[in-house]
Structures are given as structure tokens and as C-alpha cells.
Amino acid sequence: MTSRIYYTDPYCRRFEASVTKAFVHDGRPAALLDRTAFYPTSGGQPFDTGKLFEGDGAGKAGGAGKAGEAGGVSAIEVVETIDVNDDVVHILSAPVTEGAMVGAEIDWTRRFDHMQQHTGQHLLSAAFDRLFENRTVSFHMGSDASTIDLQREASWEQIARAEGEANRVVWENREVAIRFVTSQHAAALPLRKEPAREGTLRLIEVQDFDLSACGGTHVSRTGAIGSLVVTAAEKFKGGTRVTFAAGTRAIRAFQSLREAVAGSVRLLSVLPRELPVAIERMQAETKDLRRTLRRFQEALAAHEGARLIGACEVGRGAALVIVEALDGWDVNGLKAIATHVTAQANAVVALFSTESPHAVVIARSPGMAVDASAVLGALIERFGGRGGGKADLAQGGGLTTDVAEIATATRRLLGPLSLS
Ligand SMILES: [Zn+2]
């Protein structure tokens, strides 16, 4: 069983150890050490990474880390650390020699970030618990965001209060102590959460604020967290999932918000706090503009329809067959024109947009013996694109063939009618 240095000394980042077993785990080189400061994934906290140093003097004090790869010492990456049957398995970039003494160094930037998030989580969970008796049912620390899942729903007002309470404890720089007790002894203690395991329990105690059973790594005083912010909250499984960022991540979260907000205020020429109102106003204006545009389009479509009817040289009462490519109209505009024509005359109309990919609308007046959707189907089968509709009106798009060729094919499809 590996002796876990981080249980009692979470600030240990360099150490020496002997390789008690060198083996292959899931196809990757791996090692067990007699003692380790590497934290394996558990309790919501991700694993540590770092380096092992093997070679002359690598195992001696001072050899680790500082020696690097100089003087016959080779560095091997610890790419992952996992807990397997009470042992800590170090997954390596290259094999290490069984029985060798090695120096070791954990990636402290990564680990310290995890410590800030994890202690931050204890504070935030304790704050929800103490203020609103809202328990944390699970905790997850991702590479960007960390979340706690609360048993019950929390309002934004409650979230802001819990956030404030957690930060107050951060700024009071309270001691975070590690204690070991038996599970019988623990039963008499006011633990925030019932411990799931028997035997010796490791407790993390934030002075006069929180007491939890936890195997994770924590900062020694709350001040090291710096600050903690809740970045998002959503309903989740009958409760609330709260996303938070502590320490360096809180600063990063602020920086990314600042960038987004700065870009928006520049574009809209308003103050940050005026953004929601400015966006609301823009949305209302857009809605008005769309309505106006639709009105103009309808009026213009009626004109265009009248022009198409007027351009047909046929005798009074005869059926019109209109096949035209029109400039500047989308499928809705073409539909409006076609509908106008089929209402004003006894007609079959096929309209295309001149821009490729071409939109198509085919329509007929009541009583005309043409199946618009069948004609469209034939065009799509031949030229590609997509669309559908009914016998009196069909619309489609995505045709990329030359529009004159599509028009010719359409005239041919409507042929028997054009001759009548
Ligand atoms: Zn914990």
C-alpha cells in the first residue's frame, strides 16, 4: 500500500521514493512507489501530473527537480495518477526501473489550482448548508469549470448570499486543518455530510465553519483561495447545479467576461450595465423592421405579379403559363408573387431566384390540371436541391444548375398545357 504524503502534507511538491513495482497498466508504462505526493483522481478532484527523475543522485534530496536531465538523470513524465486497490498507480511516458530510487516533482500550478477549487468548494457547500440547509449532493472539478449539485433549488438571491458568505470566510484567512479520527468518533462530530466509509476518517476542518470527511488536497488557510465567484446556475435533477470558479480561475472568468463585455459595449456604444436594455431595444427595432419589410415585400410582390400577367400575350380568358427567373427575391417573395398571379388570373406559375442556389416556387390557380408538387419533384430529381408542397403550391431551393436550363426543363414539363 502506497504511503500518501498529501494526506498529511498537501504542500509537498518534491519528494524521493523507491519504485516498488514497475509494470504495464492498460498498455502504458506504470509504477508503484513506496510513498507519493501525486494525487489520484477521486472525490471530484482530478489527478496530479509531474515528473519522475531516475539516475545517479536522482533519488537523493536536492536531486529531484533541480537536477533535471543533467548529469545522467533522466526525466519521465507522470501523465496520469490513478487509485487502484488502495495503491496509487503512476502512469508514465516511459518505463522506470523497479527497485530504483527516484526523485519526483508534481506539476504545482495544476495541483495548487485544484487545491483552490477544492477548498473553495467546501466553503461554498458549507455556506449553502449553513444559510439555507441546502445540501451538496455531488461535486465535480473540470479543467475549466467546477460544479456543485445542490439537493434543492436555490434562487439567485440565495446564490449571491452563499457566494458572499464563502468569500467572507476566504478573507478571514481561517485555518484549514487536517484531522484523523475513527468512524465511531466521527459519528459524534457535526460533519456536514455523513461519511461513506468505515475505519480511519480524514477530516478537513475550516476553523469554526466546516467539518467534512474528505481525502482531497486543500490550502492550509482560506486566504490562499483569493476569491470565489459563481459563474452560472441551472436547474438540475430537482435541485440546482452551481458552477463556480476560485482563485486563479475566478480571475480568468472575470477576464473572459471583461473581453466579451468590452466587445459588446464598443459595438453598441453603451455602458456595461446598459447592455440588456440596449439589446432589448435592438430586438424590438428588428421586429418592427421585419414587419415593415414584409409589408413592402407584399406590396412589391403584387406589382410584380401584375407585371407578369400584363406581359403575357394571350387572348382573354385563356390560361397563362408563366416561367420566369426573378432578380432579388427569396423564396417567400417568390411565393407572394406566385400567389398573387394565381389569384388574379387563371394561371400556372413557375418562379426562380436568379441567384444560385436557386429558390423555386410553383403554383397554379384552382381548377388548373397541374400538380405543382409533382413538377417540383421532377425538377429536384433532375437538378438536385430539396423542397415540397401540395398540388396547388410547392416550393424548394438549393438548385445549382444554370437557371435558363431549369426554366427550359420546366417549360417542357408544363408543355402540354402551354400548347393548349
Ligand atoms: Zn472535499
GROMACS .gro file of C-alpha atoms and ligand atoms in nm:
model
  421
    1MET     CA    1   0.000   0.000   0.000
    2THR     CA    2   0.141   0.337  -0.102
    3SER     CA    3   0.203   0.588   0.174
    4ARG     CA    4   0.024   0.906   0.068
    5ILE     CA    5   0.228   1.214   0.150
    6TYR     CA    6  -0.055   1.451   0.053
    7TYR     CA    7  -0.277   1.315   0.331
    8THR     CA    8  -0.068   1.497   0.591
    9ASP     CA    9   0.140   1.735   0.376
   10PRO     CA   10  -0.058   1.868   0.080
   11TYR     CA   11   0.210   2.131   0.015
   12CYS     CA   12   0.479   1.869  -0.057
   13ARG     CA   13   0.567   1.906  -0.425
   14ARG     CA   14   0.909   1.734  -0.440
   15PHE     CA   15   0.997   1.403  -0.279
   16GLU     CA   16   1.211   1.092  -0.310
   17ALA     CA   17   1.074   0.742  -0.326
   18SER     CA   18   1.165   0.390  -0.427
   19VAL     CA   19   0.995   0.212  -0.715
   20THR     CA   20   0.827  -0.087  -0.555
   21LYS     CA   21   0.681  -0.213  -0.881
   22ALA     CA   22   0.732  -0.131  -1.247
   23PHE     CA   23   0.468  -0.272  -1.481
   24VAL     CA   24   0.234  -0.205  -1.773
   25HIS     CA   25  -0.115  -0.073  -1.699
   26ASP     CA   26  -0.365  -0.078  -1.988
   27GLY     CA   27  -0.079  -0.074  -2.238
   28ARG     CA   28   0.107   0.215  -2.074
   29PRO     CA   29   0.421   0.203  -1.857
   30ALA     CA   30   0.334   0.242  -1.489
   31ALA     CA   31   0.493   0.240  -1.145
   32LEU     CA   32   0.407   0.199  -0.780
   33LEU     CA   33   0.616   0.398  -0.532
   34ASP     CA   34   0.658   0.328  -0.160
   35ARG     CA   35   0.540   0.686  -0.097
   36THR     CA   36   0.386   0.954  -0.316
   37ALA     CA   37   0.266   1.312  -0.323
   38PHE     CA   38   0.079   1.250  -0.652
   39TYR     CA   39  -0.298   1.273  -0.603
   40PRO     CA   40  -0.505   1.013  -0.791
   41THR     CA   41  -0.850   1.115  -0.924
   42SER     CA   42  -1.113   1.082  -0.651
   43GLY     CA   43  -1.382   1.273  -0.466
   44GLY     CA   44  -1.437   1.510  -0.757
   45GLN     CA   45  -1.071   1.620  -0.768
   46PRO     CA   46  -0.867   1.531  -1.079
   47PHE     CA   47  -0.524   1.362  -1.068
   48ASP     CA   48  -0.183   1.522  -1.045
   49THR     CA   49   0.077   1.515  -1.321
   50GLY     CA   50   0.451   1.578  -1.297
   51LYS     CA   51   0.787   1.408  -1.339
   52LEU     CA   52   0.998   1.126  -1.201
   53PHE     CA   53   1.376   1.154  -1.216
   54GLU     CA   54   1.585   0.841  -1.245
   55GLY     CA   55   1.965   0.814  -1.248
   56ASP     CA   56   2.271   0.899  -1.040
   57GLY     CA   57   2.167   1.103  -0.740
   58ALA     CA   58   1.810   1.150  -0.865
   59GLY     CA   59   1.671   0.988  -0.554
   60LYS     CA   60   1.872   1.196  -0.309
   61ALA     CA   61   1.745   1.516  -0.156
   62GLY     CA   62   1.811   1.807  -0.392
   63GLY     CA   63   1.843   1.575  -0.686
   64ALA     CA   64   1.475   1.584  -0.756
   65GLY     CA   65   1.350   1.857  -0.980
   66LYS     CA   66   1.661   2.070  -0.969
   67ALA     CA   67   1.883   1.814  -1.141
   68GLY     CA   68   1.658   1.794  -1.443
   69GLU     CA   69   1.809   1.583  -1.714
   70ALA     CA   70   2.167   1.688  -1.647
   71GLY     CA   71   2.437   1.451  -1.521
   72GLY     CA   72   2.284   1.120  -1.622
   73VAL     CA   73   1.945   1.190  -1.468
   74SER     CA   74   1.653   1.125  -1.699
   75ALA     CA   75   1.308   1.277  -1.655
   76ILE     CA   76   0.998   1.066  -1.709
   77GLU     CA   77   0.657   1.230  -1.731
   78VAL     CA   78   0.382   1.123  -1.492
   79VAL     CA   79   0.089   1.167  -1.731
   80GLU     CA   80  -0.186   1.038  -1.502
   81THR     CA   81  -0.230   0.913  -1.147
   82ILE     CA   82  -0.500   0.661  -1.058
   83ASP     CA   83  -0.615   0.481  -0.746
   84VAL     CA   84  -0.618   0.102  -0.790
   85ASN     CA   85  -0.694  -0.123  -0.490
   86ASP     CA   86  -0.557   0.122  -0.231
   87ASP     CA   87  -0.242   0.176  -0.433
   88VAL     CA   88  -0.150   0.488  -0.630
   89VAL     CA   89  -0.061   0.394  -0.987
   90HIS     CA   90   0.160   0.645  -1.170
   91ILE     CA   91   0.111   0.621  -1.548
   92LEU     CA   92   0.437   0.716  -1.716
   93SER     CA   93   0.566   0.839  -2.052
   94ALA     CA   94   0.848   0.577  -2.034
   95PRO     CA   95   0.928   0.276  -1.816
   96VAL     CA   96   1.114   0.322  -1.486
   97THR     CA   97   1.343   0.065  -1.319
   98GLU     CA   98   1.189  -0.147  -1.044
   99GLY     CA   99   1.380  -0.105  -0.716
  100ALA     CA  100   1.535   0.227  -0.822
  101MET     CA  101   1.530   0.537  -0.604
  102VAL     CA  102   1.367   0.823  -0.791
  103GLY     CA  103   1.319   1.190  -0.738
  104ALA     CA  104   0.970   1.322  -0.807
  105GLU     CA  105   0.805   1.656  -0.866
  106ILE     CA  106   0.439   1.728  -0.914
  107ASP     CA  107   0.307   1.997  -1.150
  108TRP     CA  108   0.246   2.254  -0.879
  109THR     CA  109   0.048   2.503  -1.091
  110ARG     CA  110  -0.205   2.233  -1.173
  111ARG     CA  111  -0.216   2.099  -0.816
  112PHE     CA  112  -0.244   2.439  -0.646
  113ASP     CA  113  -0.535   2.526  -0.878
  114HIS     CA  114  -0.705   2.203  -0.767
  115MET     CA  115  -0.646   2.295  -0.402
  116GLN     CA  116  -0.803   2.638  -0.452
  117GLN     CA  117  -1.109   2.485  -0.623
  118HIS     CA  118  -1.149   2.204  -0.370
  119THR     CA  119  -1.126   2.418  -0.055
  120GLY     CA  120  -1.343   2.674  -0.234
  121GLN     CA  121  -1.600   2.401  -0.289
  122HIS     CA  122  -1.603   2.311   0.082
  123LEU     CA  123  -1.667   2.677   0.168
  124LEU     CA  124  -1.942   2.722  -0.090
  125SER     CA  125  -2.114   2.394   0.004
  126ALA     CA  126  -2.090   2.483   0.375
  127ALA     CA  127  -2.234   2.828   0.304
  128PHE     CA  128  -2.541   2.681   0.127
  129ASP     CA  129  -2.574   2.429   0.409
  130ARG     CA  130  -2.545   2.681   0.691
  131LEU     CA  131  -2.757   2.957   0.535
  132PHE     CA  132  -3.030   2.757   0.362
  133GLU     CA  133  -2.989   2.396   0.479
  134ASN     CA  134  -2.933   2.313   0.115
  135ARG     CA  135  -2.701   2.016   0.092
  136THR     CA  136  -2.445   1.943  -0.174
  137VAL     CA  137  -2.505   1.601  -0.328
  138SER     CA  138  -2.211   1.599  -0.569
  139PHE     CA  139  -1.902   1.790  -0.671
  140HIS     CA  140  -1.717   1.789  -1.000
  141MET     CA  141  -1.396   1.971  -1.087
  142GLY     CA  142  -1.338   2.009  -1.461
  143SER     CA  143  -1.043   2.160  -1.641
  144ASP     CA  144  -1.230   2.490  -1.682
  145ALA     CA  145  -1.534   2.491  -1.459
  146SER     CA  146  -1.625   2.327  -1.130
  147THR     CA  147  -1.978   2.247  -1.021
  148ILE     CA  148  -2.170   2.151  -0.710
  149ASP     CA  149  -2.514   1.996  -0.729
  150LEU     CA  150  -2.748   2.119  -0.458
  151GLN     CA  151  -3.027   1.897  -0.331
  152ARG     CA  152  -3.289   2.170  -0.363
  153GLU     CA  153  -3.342   2.466  -0.593
  154ALA     CA  154  -3.157   2.783  -0.498
  155SER     CA  155  -3.265   3.132  -0.609
  156TRP     CA  156  -3.014   3.381  -0.750
  157GLU     CA  157  -3.053   3.584  -0.434
  158GLN     CA  158  -2.959   3.280  -0.223
  159ILE     CA  159  -2.667   3.204  -0.453
  160ALA     CA  160  -2.536   3.559  -0.414
  161ARG     CA  161  -2.564   3.533  -0.035
  162ALA     CA  162  -2.383   3.197  -0.022
  163GLU     CA  163  -2.115   3.336  -0.252
  164GLY     CA  164  -2.074   3.635  -0.019
  165GLU     CA  165  -2.054   3.412   0.288
  166ALA     CA  166  -1.788   3.189   0.129
  167ASN     CA  167  -1.580   3.495   0.037
  168ARG     CA  168  -1.612   3.638   0.387
  169VAL     CA  169  -1.453   3.318   0.520
  170VAL     CA  170  -1.185   3.339   0.249
  171TRP     CA  171  -1.091   3.692   0.357
  172GLU     CA  172  -1.087   3.599   0.725
  173ASN     CA  173  -0.797   3.370   0.627
  174ARG     CA  174  -0.913   3.090   0.855
  175GLU     CA  175  -0.704   2.783   0.923
  176VAL     CA  176  -0.783   2.467   0.724
  177ALA     CA  177  -0.676   2.173   0.943
  178ILE     CA  178  -0.642   1.804   0.865
  179ARG     CA  179  -0.759   1.561   1.134
  180PHE     CA  180  -0.775   1.183   1.152
  181VAL     CA  181  -1.048   1.017   1.359
  182THR     CA  182  -1.213   0.677   1.388
  183SER     CA  183  -1.554   0.640   1.227
  184GLN     CA  184  -1.704   0.589   1.578
  185HIS     CA  185  -1.553   0.917   1.691
  186ALA     CA  186  -1.672   1.083   1.369
  187ALA     CA  187  -2.031   0.977   1.440
  188ALA     CA  188  -2.032   1.216   1.736
  189LEU     CA  189  -1.895   1.508   1.533
  190PRO     CA  190  -2.104   1.765   1.345
  191LEU     CA  191  -1.993   1.655   0.996
  192ARG     CA  192  -2.156   1.839   0.704
  193LYS     CA  193  -2.213   1.509   0.526
  194GLU     CA  194  -2.242   1.150   0.652
  195PRO     CA  195  -1.910   0.977   0.577
  196ALA     CA  196  -1.944   0.685   0.336
  197ARG     CA  197  -1.654   0.480   0.471
  198GLU     CA  198  -1.556   0.294   0.786
  199GLY     CA  199  -1.223   0.284   0.973
  200THR     CA  200  -1.000   0.587   0.999
  201LEU     CA  201  -1.150   0.901   0.854
  202ARG     CA  202  -0.964   1.205   0.730
  203LEU     CA  203  -1.144   1.525   0.818
  204ILE     CA  204  -1.094   1.870   0.670
  205GLU     CA  205  -1.184   2.141   0.917
  206VAL     CA  206  -1.227   2.503   0.820
  207GLN     CA  207  -1.198   2.674   1.154
  208ASP     CA  208  -1.544   2.739   1.303
  209PHE     CA  209  -1.712   2.698   0.965
  210ASP     CA  210  -1.699   2.349   0.817
  211LEU     CA  211  -1.607   1.993   0.906
  212SER     CA  212  -1.613   1.730   0.631
  213ALA     CA  213  -1.468   1.388   0.566
  214CYS     CA  214  -1.251   1.429   0.258
  215GLY     CA  215  -0.940   1.272   0.105
  216GLY     CA  216  -0.860   1.570  -0.119
  217THR     CA  217  -0.584   1.828  -0.109
  218HIS     CA  218  -0.659   2.166   0.046
  219VAL     CA  219  -0.494   2.501   0.104
  220SER     CA  220  -0.371   2.550   0.462
  221ARG     CA  221  -0.553   2.880   0.512
  222THR     CA  222  -0.865   3.003   0.333
  223GLY     CA  223  -0.692   3.327   0.223
  224ALA     CA  224  -0.498   3.126  -0.038
  225ILE     CA  225  -0.823   3.090  -0.233
  226GLY     CA  226  -0.821   3.465  -0.302
  227SER     CA  227  -1.181   3.485  -0.413
  228LEU     CA  228  -1.464   3.270  -0.531
  229VAL     CA  229  -1.733   3.351  -0.786
  230VAL     CA  230  -2.043   3.169  -0.905
  231THR     CA  231  -2.040   3.191  -1.284
  232ALA     CA  232  -2.365   3.007  -1.364
  233ALA     CA  233  -2.657   2.817  -1.215
  234GLU     CA  234  -2.919   2.591  -1.370
  235LYS     CA  235  -3.194   2.356  -1.259
  236PHE     CA  236  -3.064   2.003  -1.229
  237LYS     CA  237  -3.236   1.684  -1.106
  238GLY     CA  238  -3.483   1.872  -0.887
  239GLY     CA  239  -3.208   2.088  -0.739
  240THR     CA  240  -2.959   2.340  -0.870
  241ARG     CA  241  -2.624   2.290  -1.041
  242VAL     CA  242  -2.397   2.576  -0.939
  243THR     CA  243  -2.087   2.648  -1.147
  244PHE     CA  244  -1.811   2.831  -0.964
  245ALA     CA  245  -1.451   2.942  -1.005
  246ALA     CA  246  -1.199   3.000  -0.727
  247GLY     CA  247  -0.852   3.156  -0.711
  248THR     CA  248  -0.682   3.198  -1.048
  249ARG     CA  249  -0.990   3.063  -1.222
  250ALA     CA  250  -1.204   3.342  -1.073
  251ILE     CA  251  -0.964   3.595  -1.228
  252ARG     CA  252  -0.974   3.411  -1.563
  253ALA     CA  253  -1.355   3.400  -1.553
  254PHE     CA  254  -1.358   3.776  -1.493
  255GLN     CA  255  -1.110   3.838  -1.776
  256SER     CA  256  -1.314   3.641  -2.026
  257LEU     CA  257  -1.633   3.825  -1.922
  258ARG     CA  258  -1.450   4.157  -1.947
  259GLU     CA  259  -1.343   4.074  -2.302
  260ALA     CA  260  -1.695   3.979  -2.405
  261VAL     CA  261  -1.850   4.284  -2.241
  262ALA     CA  262  -1.585   4.524  -2.378
  263GLY     CA  263  -1.655   4.397  -2.731
  264SER     CA  264  -2.030   4.442  -2.682
  265VAL     CA  265  -2.016   4.793  -2.531
  266ARG     CA  266  -1.786   4.905  -2.814
  267LEU     CA  267  -2.033   4.780  -3.074
  268LEU     CA  268  -2.338   4.929  -2.904
  269SER     CA  269  -2.178   5.244  -2.756
  270VAL     CA  270  -2.338   5.194  -2.416
  271LEU     CA  271  -2.217   5.133  -2.061
  272PRO     CA  272  -2.186   4.769  -1.948
  273ARG     CA  273  -2.490   4.795  -1.719
  274GLU     CA  274  -2.697   4.934  -2.010
  275LEU     CA  275  -2.633   4.626  -2.226
  276PRO     CA  276  -2.956   4.433  -2.153
  277VAL     CA  277  -3.172   4.741  -2.224
  278ALA     CA  278  -2.975   4.818  -2.542
  279ILE     CA  279  -3.016   4.462  -2.669
  280GLU     CA  280  -3.386   4.464  -2.585
  281ARG     CA  281  -3.427   4.788  -2.782
  282MET     CA  282  -3.241   4.644  -3.080
  283GLN     CA  283  -3.458   4.334  -3.077
  284ALA     CA  284  -3.774   4.547  -3.075
  285GLU     CA  285  -3.641   4.758  -3.363
  286THR     CA  286  -3.553   4.450  -3.563
  287LYS     CA  287  -3.904   4.315  -3.510
  288ASP     CA  288  -4.055   4.643  -3.635
  289LEU     CA  289  -3.823   4.648  -3.935
  290ARG     CA  290  -3.915   4.292  -4.025
  291ARG     CA  291  -4.282   4.380  -4.011
  292THR     CA  292  -4.230   4.686  -4.234
  293LEU     CA  293  -4.017   4.487  -4.474
  294ARG     CA  294  -4.284   4.219  -4.501
  295ARG     CA  295  -4.544   4.485  -4.584
  296PHE     CA  296  -4.324   4.636  -4.854
  297GLN     CA  297  -4.242   4.294  -4.993
  298GLU     CA  298  -4.611   4.207  -5.017
  299ALA     CA  299  -4.690   4.533  -5.198
  300LEU     CA  300  -4.398   4.485  -5.434
  301ALA     CA  301  -4.498   4.123  -5.495
  302ALA     CA  302  -4.846   4.238  -5.603
  303HIS     CA  303  -4.686   4.481  -5.852
  304GLU     CA  304  -4.451   4.215  -5.983
  305GLY     CA  305  -4.742   3.971  -6.019
  306ALA     CA  306  -4.944   4.228  -6.214
  307ARG     CA  307  -4.644   4.296  -6.439
  308LEU     CA  308  -4.603   3.924  -6.515
  309ILE     CA  309  -4.973   3.890  -6.602
  310GLY     CA  310  -4.960   4.202  -6.820
  311ALA     CA  311  -4.659   4.073  -7.011
  312CYS     CA  312  -4.845   3.763  -7.128
  313GLU     CA  313  -4.976   3.791  -7.484
  314VAL     CA  314  -5.278   3.563  -7.480
  315GLY     CA  315  -5.639   3.603  -7.551
  316ARG     CA  316  -5.896   3.689  -7.288
  317GLY     CA  317  -5.983   3.402  -7.052
  318ALA     CA  318  -5.705   3.174  -7.176
  319ALA     CA  319  -5.479   3.003  -6.923
  320LEU     CA  320  -5.145   3.168  -6.858
  321VAL     CA  321  -4.820   2.978  -6.822
  322ILE     CA  322  -4.553   3.191  -6.664
  323VAL     CA  323  -4.197   3.061  -6.621
  324GLU     CA  324  -3.959   3.335  -6.503
  325ALA     CA  325  -3.632   3.387  -6.319
  326LEU     CA  326  -3.659   3.698  -6.099
  327ASP     CA  327  -3.383   3.908  -5.954
  328GLY     CA  328  -3.361   3.993  -5.582
  329TRP     CA  329  -3.637   3.772  -5.445
  330ASP     CA  330  -3.609   3.499  -5.184
  331VAL     CA  331  -3.843   3.203  -5.165
  332ASN     CA  332  -4.100   3.396  -4.957
  333GLY     CA  333  -4.107   3.681  -5.208
  334LEU     CA  334  -4.143   3.439  -5.499
  335LYS     CA  335  -4.428   3.271  -5.314
  336ALA     CA  336  -4.605   3.604  -5.261
  337ILE     CA  337  -4.575   3.688  -5.633
  338ALA     CA  338  -4.693   3.342  -5.744
  339THR     CA  339  -4.988   3.352  -5.506
  340HIS     CA  340  -5.086   3.695  -5.639
  341VAL     CA  341  -5.071   3.574  -6.002
  342THR     CA  342  -5.274   3.257  -5.941
  343ALA     CA  343  -5.537   3.462  -5.757
  344GLN     CA  344  -5.564   3.733  -6.027
  345ALA     CA  345  -5.552   3.512  -6.337
  346ASN     CA  346  -5.616   3.158  -6.448
  347ALA     CA  347  -5.251   3.057  -6.442
  348VAL     CA  348  -4.967   2.818  -6.375
  349VAL     CA  349  -4.657   2.994  -6.246
  350ALA     CA  350  -4.301   2.871  -6.201
  351LEU     CA  351  -4.065   3.131  -6.050
  352PHE     CA  352  -3.693   3.103  -5.974
  353SER     CA  353  -3.448   3.327  -5.800
  354THR     CA  354  -3.163   3.431  -6.031
  355GLU     CA  355  -2.902   3.383  -5.753
  356SER     CA  356  -2.762   3.034  -5.716
  357PRO     CA  357  -2.850   2.814  -5.532
  358HIS     CA  358  -3.189   2.889  -5.688
  359ALA     CA  359  -3.514   2.901  -5.497
  360VAL     CA  360  -3.819   2.764  -5.679
  361VAL     CA  361  -4.189   2.826  -5.637
  362ILE     CA  362  -4.454   2.655  -5.847
  363ALA     CA  363  -4.821   2.744  -5.812
  364ARG     CA  364  -5.144   2.708  -6.001
  365SER     CA  365  -5.492   2.860  -5.993
  366PRO     CA  366  -5.778   2.639  -5.871
  367GLY     CA  367  -5.905   2.411  -6.143
  368MET     CA  368  -5.582   2.403  -6.347
  369ALA     CA  369  -5.474   2.049  -6.429
  370VAL     CA  370  -5.121   2.074  -6.296
  371ASP     CA  371  -4.967   1.913  -5.990
  372ALA     CA  372  -4.720   2.175  -5.863
  373SER     CA  373  -4.553   1.937  -5.620
  374ALA     CA  374  -4.505   1.675  -5.896
  375VAL     CA  375  -4.343   1.937  -6.123
  376LEU     CA  376  -4.112   2.044  -5.838
  377GLY     CA  377  -4.033   1.679  -5.765
  378ALA     CA  378  -3.929   1.626  -6.127
  379LEU     CA  379  -3.704   1.935  -6.117
  380ILE     CA  380  -3.538   1.823  -5.792
  381GLU     CA  381  -3.487   1.475  -5.929
  382ARG     CA  382  -3.308   1.621  -6.227
  383PHE     CA  383  -3.121   1.921  -6.076
  384GLY     CA  384  -3.086   1.834  -5.705
  385GLY     CA  385  -3.196   2.059  -5.418
  386ARG     CA  386  -3.488   1.999  -5.187
  387GLY     CA  387  -3.845   2.108  -5.127
  388GLY     CA  388  -4.207   2.001  -5.119
  389GLY     CA  389  -4.564   2.120  -5.112
  390LYS     CA  390  -4.909   2.047  -5.239
  391ALA     CA  391  -5.075   2.022  -5.580
  392ASP     CA  392  -5.157   2.396  -5.586
  393LEU     CA  393  -4.835   2.533  -5.435
  394ALA     CA  394  -4.487   2.388  -5.395
  395GLN     CA  395  -4.159   2.547  -5.301
  396GLY     CA  396  -3.798   2.439  -5.294
  397GLY     CA  397  -3.439   2.553  -5.303
  398GLY     CA  398  -3.077   2.452  -5.340
  399LEU     CA  399  -3.080   2.407  -5.718
  400THR     CA  400  -2.737   2.498  -5.857
  401THR     CA  401  -2.778   2.430  -6.229
  402ASP     CA  402  -2.789   2.728  -6.471
  403VAL     CA  403  -3.130   2.889  -6.425
  404ALA     CA  404  -3.202   2.909  -6.801
  405GLU     CA  405  -3.164   2.533  -6.820
  406ILE     CA  406  -3.401   2.485  -6.525
  407ALA     CA  407  -3.653   2.718  -6.689
  408THR     CA  408  -3.636   2.528  -7.019
  409ALA     CA  409  -3.691   2.198  -6.840
  410THR     CA  410  -3.985   2.349  -6.651
  411ARG     CA  411  -4.146   2.475  -6.974
  412ARG     CA  412  -4.111   2.127  -7.114
  413LEU     CA  413  -4.275   1.976  -6.805
  414LEU     CA  414  -4.561   2.222  -6.840
  415GLY     CA  415  -4.555   2.167  -7.220
  416PRO     CA  416  -4.896   2.013  -7.290
  417LEU     CA  417  -5.053   2.298  -7.101
  418SER     CA  418  -4.858   2.573  -7.279
  419LEU     CA  419  -4.983   2.437  -7.614
  420SER     CA  420  -5.348   2.429  -7.513
  421ZN      ZN  421  -1.362   1.750  -0.030
   0.00000   0.00000   0.00000
